[in-house]
């Protein structure tokens, strides 16, 4: 047995994450952009904004200027203020959908991974849901309900759950056959301990990665729903809503669509950068080589 | 061998720890939308053996012959299709999960792959301590002390308890797996190819550790392997499996000196001899191992057997005791054991 100096390998998990951060500068960029976006959303009232709903027909469709950084829309509302406030909706929807769909998908995934009868029934339902494009499914669900941010979150979550369920199910089925799980069964570990100590911790890494992709796709879906008028109610500024209202005039007043579009792209890009970095950092095959 | 009593024979012994009879494990082959069962994989098909206290029974055979499945079925990690499994004379097949729990303390396992047999998200100390926690045998400082003792016993340093599996080498990981198996002070450890993933020098260390532990705790091993040299070193008796069946079962000396089943002969002739000048007869088997989904009729070995006769194709040979303690399933071996000549 080789004797390694104890100092060379310290607390592994934390050290690995720090190490991975260092080796993935894009992930740091992603985190930085996201942090800035979150701060911007929280501090919206203090960032030189005015009431995003304040209508002022006199100063409508002003070009970007020192006074109106991103110009004004057809009702004279300040596009800068609306875009900054809009970040709240997009980020909240992205985060809420990611957390909810992971939680629900984890629950269904564990059931389908362990109960054969439930697996047969639930997975057929999930297959059915997955055969409908997620955006169409979300539109259909929104058509059944009233426009509100909560309903948007619910609709997008329902569309995302089958994918998470499938992921968790495959991870659970793989883990069940792992020798370390069989060894735990052989040494008398109770079922709930197997789930908590052996199965769940090993689903965290793939779910974290999947969560970031769901977050990114939820932000886009929210924008699409709002853009076609099936999403966030029009009185709440969201990036999709702002673009929807600027659509009819975009040949004349490009800036109403341009700025929220840029913010949406940057936010989605940042989340994806974080996801890619996490995927590399948490891949056990890469970790083993370290 | 640790001053152990010689327990060469399987019968007439005072204390059989494990008795397996008629053990079968068939896996259904499902197809189509409604998961119709279209066939069976005869992974383990009617095997029987006993294992005494303090004894090592080697279970050898090619990949896919069902030796690992047999081990897992005995541990009730896989439900047997049929057959009885007795531990200390009591049947453990058919017990519910709750009723099985006390028995799990007696039966432990060491797996082949030192990488996948340890949870990557648990520290080595937690892995080894888990069985003790499961049965409420120790907690807090006492638990730590016990785990440290187990670490020391298998040749690891107790300060390594905090480390995670990926920080250990393959041999060290296998020692962690052995420490986990020892934690509950079991009677029987099923070793499922415990050294085949290790370097030769490390293999010797781990094998010697297992043999020392056997002497110290009076453990029994069901030692599953495909490496005959390793099996010869550690086992008292050896069972040879082919396509889900045991074809020969005897003590180590008779098996190596006087193999009776044609398959055992071929298997032994494939063991490398560390002498380049040594001249010996190699028996090269032709063809592949037949599929366990559709095993050959009669004797399962007849498709590759150099001595096969017409009768071998239709009639399945029963296990017969040629000499006391030497069991063979072959039509061509008589109790008087006449010499065989290859057919054609």
Coordinates of C-alpha atoms in Angstrom, one line a residue:
Chain A
X1 CA 0.0 0.0 0.0
X2 CA 1.3 3.4 -0.8
X3 CA 1.4 5.9 1.9
X4 CA 0.4 9.3 0.7
X5 CA 1.0 12.4 2.7
X6 CA -2.2 13.3 4.3
X7 CA -2.1 16.9 3.1
X8 CA -2.3 16.0 -0.6
X9 CA -5.9 14.9 -0.6
X10 CA -8.2 16.8 1.7
X11 CA -11.9 16.9 2.0
X12 CA -12.8 15.5 -1.4
X13 CA -16.3 16.8 -2.3
X14 CA -15.7 20.4 -1.6
X15 CA -12.2 20.3 -3.0
X16 CA -13.6 18.8 -6.2
X17 CA -16.1 21.5 -6.7
X18 CA -13.6 24.2 -6.1
X19 CA -11.2 22.5 -8.5
X20 CA -13.8 22.1 -11.1
X21 CA -14.6 25.8 -10.9
X22 CA -11.0 26.6 -11.5
X23 CA -10.9 24.3 -14.5
X24 CA -14.1 25.7 -16.0
X25 CA -13.8 29.4 -16.4
X26 CA -17.0 29.5 -18.5
X27 CA -18.9 28.2 -15.5
X28 CA -17.6 31.1 -13.4
X29 CA -18.8 33.5 -16.2
X30 CA -22.2 31.8 -16.1
X31 CA -22.4 32.1 -12.3
X32 CA -21.3 35.7 -12.5
X33 CA -23.9 36.7 -15.1
X34 CA -26.6 34.8 -13.2
X35 CA -25.7 36.5 -9.9
X36 CA -25.8 39.9 -11.6
X37 CA -29.2 39.1 -13.1
X38 CA -30.6 38.0 -9.8
X39 CA -29.2 41.1 -8.1
X40 CA -30.7 43.2 -10.8
X41 CA -34.1 41.6 -10.4
X42 CA -34.1 42.0 -6.6
X43 CA -32.7 45.6 -6.7
X44 CA -35.0 46.7 -9.6
X45 CA -36.5 49.6 -7.7
X46 CA -33.1 51.1 -7.0
X47 CA -31.6 50.9 -10.5
X48 CA -32.9 54.2 -11.8
X49 CA -36.1 52.8 -12.9
X50 CA -39.5 54.4 -12.9
X51 CA -42.9 52.6 -12.5
X52 CA -42.8 50.0 -15.3
X53 CA -46.6 50.4 -15.8
X54 CA -46.7 54.2 -15.9
X55 CA -48.4 55.1 -19.2
X56 CA -47.5 58.4 -20.8
X57 CA -48.9 58.8 -24.3
X58 CA -47.1 62.1 -24.8
X59 CA -43.6 60.4 -24.8
X60 CA -44.5 57.2 -26.6
X61 CA -42.1 55.5 -29.0
X62 CA -39.0 57.6 -28.0
X63 CA -35.7 56.3 -29.3
X64 CA -33.1 55.2 -26.7
X65 CA -31.7 58.3 -25.1
X66 CA -30.0 59.5 -21.9
X67 CA -33.4 59.8 -20.3
X68 CA -35.0 56.6 -21.7
X69 CA -32.0 54.2 -22.0
X70 CA -33.9 51.6 -23.9
X71 CA -36.5 54.0 -25.3
X72 CA -40.3 53.9 -24.7
X73 CA -43.0 51.7 -26.1
X74 CA -46.2 52.6 -27.9
X75 CA -47.9 53.6 -24.6
X76 CA -44.9 55.7 -23.5
X77 CA -43.8 53.1 -20.8
X78 CA -40.0 53.0 -20.1
X79 CA -38.6 49.9 -21.8
X80 CA -35.5 50.0 -19.5
X81 CA -37.7 49.8 -16.3
X82 CA -39.9 47.2 -17.8
X83 CA -37.0 45.0 -18.8
X84 CA -35.3 45.2 -15.4
X85 CA -38.6 44.3 -13.7
X86 CA -39.2 41.6 -16.3
X87 CA -36.1 39.8 -15.0
X88 CA -38.1 39.0 -11.9
X89 CA -40.7 37.0 -13.8
X90 CA -38.3 35.1 -16.1
X91 CA -35.9 34.2 -13.3
X92 CA -38.7 33.2 -10.9
X93 CA -40.4 31.1 -13.5
X94 CA -37.1 29.4 -14.5
X95 CA -36.2 28.6 -10.9
X96 CA -39.7 27.6 -9.8
X97 CA -40.2 25.3 -12.8
X98 CA -36.7 23.7 -12.3
X99 CA -37.3 23.1 -8.6
X100 CA -40.9 21.8 -9.0
X101 CA -40.3 19.6 -11.9
X102 CA -37.2 18.0 -10.3
X103 CA -39.1 17.4 -7.1
X104 CA -42.1 15.9 -8.8
X105 CA -40.0 14.0 -11.3
X106 CA -37.8 12.6 -8.5
X107 CA -40.9 11.3 -6.7
X108 CA -42.3 9.6 -9.8
X109 CA -38.9 8.4 -10.9
X110 CA -38.3 6.7 -7.6
X111 CA -41.7 5.0 -7.7
X112 CA -41.3 3.8 -11.3
X113 CA -37.8 2.7 -10.5
X114 CA -39.0 0.5 -7.7
X115 CA -42.6 -0.6 -8.3
X116 CA -43.0 -2.5 -11.5
X117 CA -46.8 -2.1 -11.8
X118 CA -46.5 1.7 -11.3
X119 CA -43.7 1.7 -13.8
X120 CA -45.9 0.2 -16.5
X121 CA -48.8 2.6 -16.0
X122 CA -46.9 5.8 -15.2
X123 CA -44.3 5.5 -17.9
X124 CA -47.1 5.0 -20.5
X125 CA -48.7 8.2 -19.3
X126 CA -45.3 10.0 -19.4
X127 CA -44.7 8.6 -22.9
X128 CA -48.0 10.1 -23.9
X129 CA -47.2 13.5 -22.4
X130 CA -43.8 13.4 -24.1
X131 CA -45.3 12.8 -27.5
X132 CA -46.8 16.3 -27.4
X133 CA -44.2 19.1 -27.9
X134 CA -43.7 20.8 -24.5
X135 CA -44.7 24.2 -25.9
X136 CA -48.0 23.0 -27.4
X137 CA -48.7 21.1 -24.1
X138 CA -48.1 24.3 -22.1
X139 CA -50.3 26.3 -24.5
X140 CA -53.1 23.8 -24.2
X141 CA -52.8 23.9 -20.4
X142 CA -52.8 27.7 -20.4
X143 CA -55.9 27.7 -22.6
X144 CA -57.7 25.8 -19.8
X145 CA -56.8 28.3 -17.1
X146 CA -56.6 31.9 -16.3
X147 CA -53.5 33.9 -17.2
X148 CA -51.3 34.2 -14.1
X149 CA -47.6 33.6 -13.3
X150 CA -48.6 30.6 -11.1
X151 CA -50.5 28.9 -13.9
X152 CA -47.6 29.5 -16.3
X153 CA -45.3 27.8 -13.8
X154 CA -47.7 24.9 -13.4
X155 CA -48.2 24.5 -17.1
X156 CA -44.4 24.4 -17.9
X157 CA -43.7 22.1 -15.0
X158 CA -46.3 19.6 -16.2
X159 CA -44.6 19.7 -19.6
X160 CA -41.1 19.1 -18.1
X161 CA -42.0 16.4 -15.5
X162 CA -41.9 13.4 -17.9
X163 CA -38.3 14.1 -18.9
X164 CA -37.1 14.3 -15.3
X165 CA -39.1 11.2 -14.4
X166 CA -37.4 9.3 -17.2
X167 CA -34.0 10.5 -16.1
X168 CA -34.5 9.5 -12.5
X169 CA -36.0 6.2 -13.4
X170 CA -33.1 5.2 -15.5
X171 CA -30.6 6.4 -12.8
X172 CA -32.5 4.4 -10.1
X173 CA -32.7 1.3 -12.3
X174 CA -29.0 1.6 -12.8
X175 CA -28.2 2.2 -9.2
X176 CA -30.4 -0.7 -8.0
X177 CA -28.1 -3.1 -9.8
X178 CA -24.9 -1.5 -8.4
X179 CA -22.9 -3.8 -6.2
X180 CA -22.7 -1.2 -3.4
X181 CA -26.5 -1.2 -3.2
X182 CA -26.6 -5.0 -3.2
X183 CA -24.0 -5.0 -0.5
X184 CA -26.1 -2.6 1.5
X185 CA -29.1 -4.9 1.1
X186 CA -27.0 -7.8 2.1
X187 CA -25.8 -6.1 5.3
X188 CA -29.4 -5.5 6.4
X189 CA -29.9 -1.9 5.4
X190 CA -33.6 -1.0 5.6
X191 CA -35.3 0.1 2.5
X192 CA -35.7 3.8 3.4
X193 CA -32.0 4.0 4.3
X194 CA -31.2 2.5 0.9
X195 CA -33.2 5.2 -0.7
X196 CA -31.8 8.1 1.4
X197 CA -28.2 7.1 1.7
X198 CA -27.5 5.1 -1.4
X199 CA -30.0 6.1 -4.2
X200 CA -30.7 9.8 -3.6
X201 CA -27.2 11.1 -3.2
X202 CA -26.2 9.5 -6.4
X203 CA -29.1 11.1 -8.3
X204 CA -28.1 14.6 -7.2
X205 CA -25.4 15.2 -9.9
X206 CA -27.5 14.3 -12.9
X207 CA -30.5 16.2 -11.5
X208 CA -28.5 19.3 -10.8
X209 CA -27.4 19.3 -14.5
X210 CA -30.9 18.5 -15.7
X211 CA -32.2 21.3 -13.5
X212 CA -30.1 24.0 -15.2
X213 CA -31.3 22.9 -18.6
X214 CA -34.9 22.9 -17.4
X215 CA -34.4 26.3 -16.0
X216 CA -33.1 27.6 -19.3
X217 CA -35.9 26.0 -21.3
X218 CA -38.6 27.2 -18.9
X219 CA -37.4 30.8 -19.3
X220 CA -37.7 30.5 -23.1
X221 CA -41.1 28.7 -22.8
X222 CA -42.4 31.5 -20.6
X223 CA -41.3 34.1 -23.1
X224 CA -42.9 32.2 -25.9
X225 CA -46.2 31.7 -24.0
X226 CA -46.2 35.4 -23.1
X227 CA -45.3 36.4 -26.7
X228 CA -48.3 34.6 -28.1
X229 CA -50.5 35.9 -25.3
X230 CA -51.0 32.6 -23.6
X231 CA -48.7 33.3 -20.6
X232 CA -48.1 35.9 -18.0
X233 CA -51.0 38.5 -18.0
X234 CA -50.2 41.6 -20.0
X235 CA -50.3 43.9 -17.0
X236 CA -47.2 42.2 -15.6
X237 CA -44.0 43.1 -17.5
X238 CA -42.2 40.0 -18.5
X239 CA -39.6 39.7 -21.3
X240 CA -42.1 37.8 -23.4
X241 CA -44.8 40.3 -22.8
X242 CA -42.6 43.3 -23.7
X243 CA -41.6 41.6 -26.9
X244 CA -45.2 40.7 -27.7
X245 CA -46.3 44.3 -27.4
X246 CA -43.3 45.6 -29.4
X247 CA -43.9 43.0 -32.2
X248 CA -46.4 45.0 -34.2
X249 CA -44.1 48.0 -34.3
X250 CA -40.7 46.4 -34.5
X251 CA -39.9 47.8 -38.0
X252 CA -40.4 51.3 -36.5
X253 CA -39.3 50.8 -32.9
X254 CA -36.8 48.0 -32.9
X255 CA -35.6 48.7 -29.4
X256 CA -38.8 47.5 -27.7
X257 CA -38.0 44.0 -28.8
X258 CA -34.3 44.2 -29.0
X259 CA -33.4 44.8 -25.3
X260 CA -35.6 42.3 -23.6
X261 CA -34.5 39.8 -26.3
X262 CA -30.8 40.4 -25.4
X263 CA -31.5 40.0 -21.7
X264 CA -33.4 36.7 -22.3
X265 CA -30.5 35.4 -24.5
X266 CA -27.9 36.3 -21.9
X267 CA -29.9 34.8 -19.1
X268 CA -30.4 31.5 -21.0
X269 CA -26.8 31.4 -22.0
X270 CA -25.6 31.9 -18.5
X271 CA -27.8 29.1 -17.1
X272 CA -26.5 26.8 -19.9
X273 CA -22.9 27.7 -19.2
X274 CA -23.4 26.8 -15.5
X275 CA -25.1 23.5 -16.6
X276 CA -22.3 22.5 -18.9
X277 CA -19.7 23.3 -16.2
X278 CA -21.7 21.2 -13.6
X279 CA -22.0 18.3 -16.0
X280 CA -18.3 18.1 -16.5
X281 CA -17.5 18.8 -12.8
X282 CA -19.9 16.2 -11.5
X283 CA -19.2 13.4 -14.0
X284 CA -17.8 10.6 -11.9
X285 CA -15.8 9.4 -14.8
X286 CA -14.0 12.7 -15.0
X287 CA -13.8 12.9 -11.2
X288 CA -12.0 9.6 -11.0
X289 CA -9.3 10.8 -13.3
X290 CA -8.5 13.7 -11.0
Chain B
X1 CA -4.0 -23.0 6.3
X2 CA -4.5 -21.5 9.7
X3 CA -4.5 -24.9 11.4
X4 CA -8.0 -25.5 10.1
X5 CA -9.4 -29.0 10.3
X6 CA -9.4 -30.7 6.9
X7 CA -12.9 -30.8 5.7
X8 CA -12.6 -32.5 2.4
X9 CA -15.8 -34.3 2.2
X10 CA -19.2 -32.8 1.9
X11 CA -21.2 -35.4 3.6
X12 CA -21.2 -37.0 7.0
X13 CA -19.8 -33.8 8.5
X14 CA -21.0 -32.7 11.8
X15 CA -21.9 -29.1 11.0
X16 CA -23.1 -28.1 7.6
X17 CA -23.5 -24.3 7.7
X18 CA -25.1 -23.9 4.3
X19 CA -27.1 -26.5 2.5
X20 CA -28.4 -25.8 -1.0
X21 CA -30.6 -28.2 -2.8
X22 CA -32.4 -28.1 -6.2
X23 CA -31.6 -24.4 -6.5
X24 CA -32.9 -22.9 -9.7
X25 CA -33.0 -19.4 -11.0
X26 CA -34.6 -18.7 -14.4
X27 CA -34.9 -15.2 -15.7
X28 CA -37.8 -14.7 -18.0
X29 CA -37.1 -13.3 -21.5
X30 CA -39.8 -10.7 -22.1
X31 CA -40.8 -9.3 -25.5
X32 CA -43.3 -7.0 -27.0
X33 CA -45.8 -4.5 -25.8
X34 CA -47.5 -6.7 -23.2
X35 CA -44.2 -8.1 -21.9
X36 CA -45.1 -11.7 -22.9
X37 CA -42.6 -14.2 -21.6
X38 CA -41.1 -15.8 -24.7
X39 CA -38.4 -17.9 -23.0
X40 CA -36.3 -18.4 -20.0
X41 CA -32.6 -17.9 -19.2
X42 CA -31.6 -21.0 -17.3
X43 CA -29.0 -19.2 -15.3
X44 CA -28.9 -21.6 -12.4
X45 CA -30.5 -25.0 -13.1
X46 CA -30.8 -27.4 -10.2
X47 CA -27.6 -27.1 -8.2
X48 CA -26.9 -28.7 -4.8
X49 CA -24.0 -28.5 -2.4
X50 CA -23.3 -28.1 1.2
X51 CA -20.7 -25.9 2.9
X52 CA -19.3 -26.7 6.3
X53 CA -18.3 -24.3 9.1
X54 CA -14.8 -22.9 8.5
X55 CA -14.7 -24.3 5.0
X56 CA -14.0 -22.7 1.6
X57 CA -16.0 -24.0 -1.4
X58 CA -14.7 -22.7 -4.7
X59 CA -17.2 -22.3 -7.4
X60 CA -15.6 -22.1 -10.8
X61 CA -16.7 -21.9 -14.4
X62 CA -16.6 -19.7 -17.5
X63 CA -18.2 -16.3 -17.7
X64 CA -22.0 -16.6 -17.9
X65 CA -22.2 -20.1 -16.4
X66 CA -24.3 -18.8 -13.5
X67 CA -21.9 -18.8 -10.7
X68 CA -22.5 -15.2 -9.7
X69 CA -26.2 -15.7 -10.0
X70 CA -25.9 -18.7 -7.7
X71 CA -24.1 -16.6 -5.1
X72 CA -26.6 -13.8 -5.2
X73 CA -29.5 -16.2 -5.0
X74 CA -28.1 -17.8 -1.9
X75 CA -27.8 -14.3 -0.4
X76 CA -31.4 -13.7 -1.4
X77 CA -30.3 -10.6 -3.4
X78 CA -32.2 -12.4 -6.2
X79 CA -35.2 -14.5 -5.5
X80 CA -34.7 -18.2 -6.4
X81 CA -37.1 -19.8 -8.8
X82 CA -37.1 -23.0 -6.9
X83 CA -35.0 -25.0 -4.4
X84 CA -34.1 -24.8 -0.8
X85 CA -31.4 -22.9 1.0
X86 CA -30.7 -23.8 4.6
X87 CA -28.4 -22.0 6.9
X88 CA -27.6 -23.9 10.1
X89 CA -30.4 -26.3 9.2
X90 CA -33.1 -23.6 8.8
X91 CA -34.7 -22.7 5.5
X92 CA -34.1 -19.1 4.5
X93 CA -35.7 -19.4 1.0
X94 CA -39.1 -17.9 1.0
X95 CA -38.6 -15.7 4.0
X96 CA -40.1 -12.2 3.9
X97 CA -37.8 -9.2 3.8
X98 CA -38.4 -8.7 7.6
X99 CA -37.9 -12.3 8.5
X100 CA -34.8 -12.4 6.4
X101 CA -33.2 -9.5 8.2
X102 CA -31.7 -11.4 11.2
X103 CA -30.2 -14.0 8.7
X104 CA -28.4 -11.2 6.8
X105 CA -26.1 -10.9 9.8
X106 CA -24.8 -14.4 9.0
X107 CA -24.4 -14.0 5.3
X108 CA -22.2 -11.3 3.9
X109 CA -20.8 -10.6 0.4
X110 CA -17.6 -9.2 -1.1
X111 CA -18.0 -8.2 -4.7
X112 CA -15.7 -8.3 -7.7
X113 CA -15.5 -4.7 -8.8
X114 CA -13.8 -2.6 -6.1
X115 CA -15.0 0.5 -7.8
X116 CA -18.8 0.0 -8.0
X117 CA -19.0 -1.9 -4.7
X118 CA -18.5 1.2 -2.6
X119 CA -20.9 4.1 -2.6
X120 CA -18.9 7.0 -4.0
X121 CA -20.8 9.5 -1.8
X122 CA -20.1 7.8 1.5
X123 CA -16.8 7.9 3.5
X124 CA -14.9 4.7 3.9
X125 CA -15.7 4.8 7.7
X126 CA -19.4 5.2 7.0
X127 CA -19.3 2.3 4.5
X128 CA -17.8 -0.1 7.0
X129 CA -19.9 1.2 9.9
X130 CA -23.2 1.0 8.0
X131 CA -23.9 -2.7 8.9
X132 CA -23.3 -2.0 12.6
X133 CA -25.7 1.0 12.5
X134 CA -28.3 -1.2 10.7
X135 CA -28.5 -3.6 13.6
X136 CA -28.0 -1.0 16.3
X137 CA -24.8 -2.6 17.4
X138 CA -22.8 0.5 18.0
X139 CA -23.2 4.3 17.9
X140 CA -21.1 7.4 18.5
X141 CA -17.6 6.8 19.9
X142 CA -18.1 3.1 20.2
X143 CA -19.0 2.8 16.5
X144 CA -15.9 4.8 15.6
X145 CA -13.8 2.5 17.7
X146 CA -15.2 -0.6 16.2
X147 CA -14.8 0.7 12.6
X148 CA -11.2 1.7 13.5
X149 CA -10.6 -1.9 14.7
X150 CA -12.0 -3.3 11.5
X151 CA -9.8 -1.0 9.5
X152 CA -6.8 -2.1 11.4
X153 CA -7.8 -5.8 11.0
X154 CA -7.9 -5.6 7.2
X155 CA -4.6 -3.7 6.9
X156 CA -5.9 -0.1 6.5
X157 CA -5.0 2.8 8.7
X158 CA -7.8 4.1 11.0
X159 CA -7.1 7.7 10.0
X160 CA -8.2 6.8 6.5
X161 CA -11.8 6.4 7.7
X162 CA -12.7 10.0 6.7
X163 CA -11.6 9.5 3.1
X164 CA -13.9 8.7 0.2
X165 CA -13.6 5.6 -2.0
X166 CA -12.1 7.4 -5.0
X167 CA -9.0 8.2 -2.8
X168 CA -8.2 4.5 -2.4
X169 CA -6.4 2.0 -4.7
X170 CA -8.2 -1.1 -6.0
X171 CA -6.6 -3.3 -3.4
X172 CA -7.5 -0.9 -0.6
X173 CA -11.0 -0.6 -1.7
X174 CA -11.3 -4.4 -1.7
X175 CA -10.0 -4.3 1.9
X176 CA -12.8 -1.8 2.7
X177 CA -15.3 -4.2 1.2
X178 CA -13.9 -7.0 3.3
X179 CA -14.1 -4.9 6.5
X180 CA -17.7 -4.1 5.7
X181 CA -18.4 -7.9 5.3
X182 CA -16.7 -8.6 8.6
X183 CA -18.5 -5.9 10.6
X184 CA -21.5 -8.1 11.5
X185 CA -19.2 -11.1 12.4
X186 CA -20.9 -13.4 9.9
X187 CA -20.6 -17.1 9.5
X188 CA -20.5 -17.1 5.7
X189 CA -19.0 -14.7 3.2
X190 CA -19.9 -15.1 -0.5
X191 CA -16.8 -13.8 -2.3
X192 CA -17.9 -13.0 -5.9
X193 CA -14.7 -12.9 -7.8
X194 CA -13.1 -10.8 -5.1
X195 CA -9.6 -10.6 -6.7
X196 CA -10.2 -10.9 -10.4
X197 CA -10.1 -7.1 -10.9
X198 CA -6.8 -6.7 -9.0
X199 CA -3.1 -6.8 -9.9
X200 CA -1.5 -10.2 -9.3
X201 CA 0.6 -8.9 -6.4
X202 CA -2.4 -7.3 -4.8
X203 CA -4.4 -10.5 -5.4
X204 CA -2.0 -12.5 -3.3
X205 CA -2.3 -9.9 -0.4
X206 CA -6.1 -10.0 -0.5
X207 CA -6.3 -13.8 -0.7
X208 CA -3.9 -14.1 2.2
X209 CA -5.9 -11.7 4.2
X210 CA -9.1 -13.7 3.5
X211 CA -7.3 -16.9 4.6
X212 CA -6.0 -15.3 7.8
X213 CA -9.5 -14.0 8.6
X214 CA -10.9 -17.5 8.1
X215 CA -8.4 -18.9 10.6
X216 CA -9.2 -16.2 13.1
X217 CA -13.0 -16.1 12.9
X218 CA -13.8 -19.5 11.6
X219 CA -15.5 -18.1 8.5
X220 CA -16.9 -20.1 5.7
X221 CA -16.4 -18.8 2.2
X222 CA -18.3 -19.5 -1.0
X223 CA -15.5 -18.4 -3.3
X224 CA -16.7 -17.7 -6.8
X225 CA -13.9 -17.3 -9.4
X226 CA -12.8 -18.2 -12.8
X227 CA -9.1 -18.2 -12.0
X228 CA -8.2 -21.9 -11.1
X229 CA -4.9 -21.0 -9.5
X230 CA -6.5 -18.7 -7.1
X231 CA -9.3 -21.2 -6.3
X232 CA -6.8 -24.0 -5.8
X233 CA -4.9 -21.8 -3.3
X234 CA -7.9 -20.8 -1.1
X235 CA -10.4 -23.6 -1.4
X236 CA -10.9 -26.9 0.4
X237 CA -13.5 -28.2 -2.0
X238 CA -14.3 -27.1 -5.5
X239 CA -17.5 -27.2 -7.6
X240 CA -17.2 -26.8 -11.3
X241 CA -20.2 -25.2 -13.1
X242 CA -21.1 -25.3 -16.7
X243 CA -24.2 -23.6 -18.1
X244 CA -26.1 -23.4 -14.8
X245 CA -25.2 -26.9 -13.6
X246 CA -22.6 -28.2 -11.3
X247 CA -20.8 -30.9 -13.3
X248 CA -18.2 -31.9 -10.7
X249 CA -17.8 -31.4 -7.0
X250 CA -14.9 -32.8 -5.0
X251 CA -12.0 -31.8 -2.7
X252 CA -9.3 -29.7 -4.2
X253 CA -6.7 -32.5 -4.3
X254 CA -8.8 -35.0 -6.2
X255 CA -10.1 -32.3 -8.6
X256 CA -6.6 -31.3 -9.7
X257 CA -5.0 -34.7 -9.6
X258 CA -7.8 -36.7 -11.0
X259 CA -10.5 -34.7 -12.8
X260 CA -13.4 -36.9 -13.9
X261 CA -15.7 -34.6 -15.9
X262 CA -14.5 -33.9 -19.5
X263 CA -15.2 -30.2 -18.9
X264 CA -13.1 -30.1 -15.8
X265 CA -10.3 -31.8 -17.7
X266 CA -10.4 -29.1 -20.4
X267 CA -10.6 -26.4 -17.8
X268 CA -7.6 -27.7 -16.0
X269 CA -5.5 -28.1 -19.1
X270 CA -6.0 -24.4 -19.8
X271 CA -4.3 -23.4 -16.6
X272 CA -0.9 -21.9 -17.5
X273 CA 2.1 -23.8 -16.1
X274 CA 5.1 -21.5 -15.2
X275 CA 7.6 -23.8 -16.9
X276 CA 8.2 -23.2 -20.6
X277 CA 9.7 -26.7 -21.1
X278 CA 6.7 -28.5 -19.6
X279 CA 5.0 -30.7 -22.1
X280 CA 1.4 -31.4 -21.5
X281 CA -1.7 -32.3 -23.3
X282 CA -3.9 -29.3 -24.0
X283 CA -7.6 -30.0 -24.6
X284 CA -8.9 -27.3 -26.8
X285 CA -12.7 -27.1 -26.7
X286 CA -14.2 -26.1 -30.0
X287 CA -17.3 -23.9 -30.4
X288 CA -18.8 -21.4 -28.1
X289 CA -20.7 -21.9 -24.9
X290 CA -24.3 -22.6 -25.9
X291 CA -26.9 -20.0 -25.0
X292 CA -28.4 -20.5 -21.6
X293 CA -31.8 -19.5 -23.1
X294 CA -31.9 -22.6 -25.2
X295 CA -29.5 -25.0 -23.5
X296 CA -28.5 -28.3 -25.3
X297 CA -30.6 -31.4 -24.6
X298 CA -29.3 -34.2 -22.5
X299 CA -25.9 -33.4 -21.1
X300 CA -25.3 -29.7 -21.6
X301 CA -21.7 -30.3 -22.4
X302 CA -22.3 -32.8 -25.2
X303 CA -22.0 -30.1 -28.0
X304 CA -18.3 -29.5 -27.0
X305 CA -17.4 -32.8 -25.4
X306 CA -14.7 -34.8 -27.2
X307 CA -16.1 -38.0 -25.8
X308 CA -19.8 -37.5 -26.4
X309 CA -21.9 -40.5 -27.3
X310 CA -25.4 -40.8 -28.6
X311 CA -26.9 -41.2 -25.1
X312 CA -25.3 -37.8 -24.0
X313 CA -27.6 -36.0 -26.4
X314 CA -30.8 -37.3 -25.0
X315 CA -30.3 -38.3 -21.4
X316 CA -29.3 -35.8 -18.8
X317 CA -26.6 -37.3 -16.5
X318 CA -27.4 -37.3 -12.8
X319 CA -24.9 -36.3 -10.2
X320 CA -23.2 -39.5 -9.0
X321 CA -20.6 -40.2 -6.3
X322 CA -17.7 -42.0 -8.0
X323 CA -15.7 -42.2 -4.9
X324 CA -16.5 -40.9 -1.4
X325 CA -16.9 -37.2 -1.7
X326 CA -16.2 -37.1 -5.5
X327 CA -19.4 -36.2 -7.4
X328 CA -19.6 -36.1 -11.2
X329 CA -22.4 -35.6 -13.6
X330 CA -21.3 -37.6 -16.6
X331 CA -22.6 -40.8 -18.3
X332 CA -19.2 -41.9 -19.3
X333 CA -17.7 -42.1 -15.8
X334 CA -18.5 -45.3 -14.1
X335 CA -17.9 -46.1 -10.5
X336 CA -15.0 -48.3 -11.5
X337 CA -13.8 -45.3 -13.6
X338 CA -12.6 -47.1 -16.8
X339 CA -10.3 -45.1 -19.0
X340 CA -12.0 -43.0 -21.7
X341 CA -11.1 -42.9 -25.3
X342 CA -12.0 -39.9 -27.4
X343 CA -14.9 -40.8 -29.8
X344 CA -13.6 -40.6 -33.4

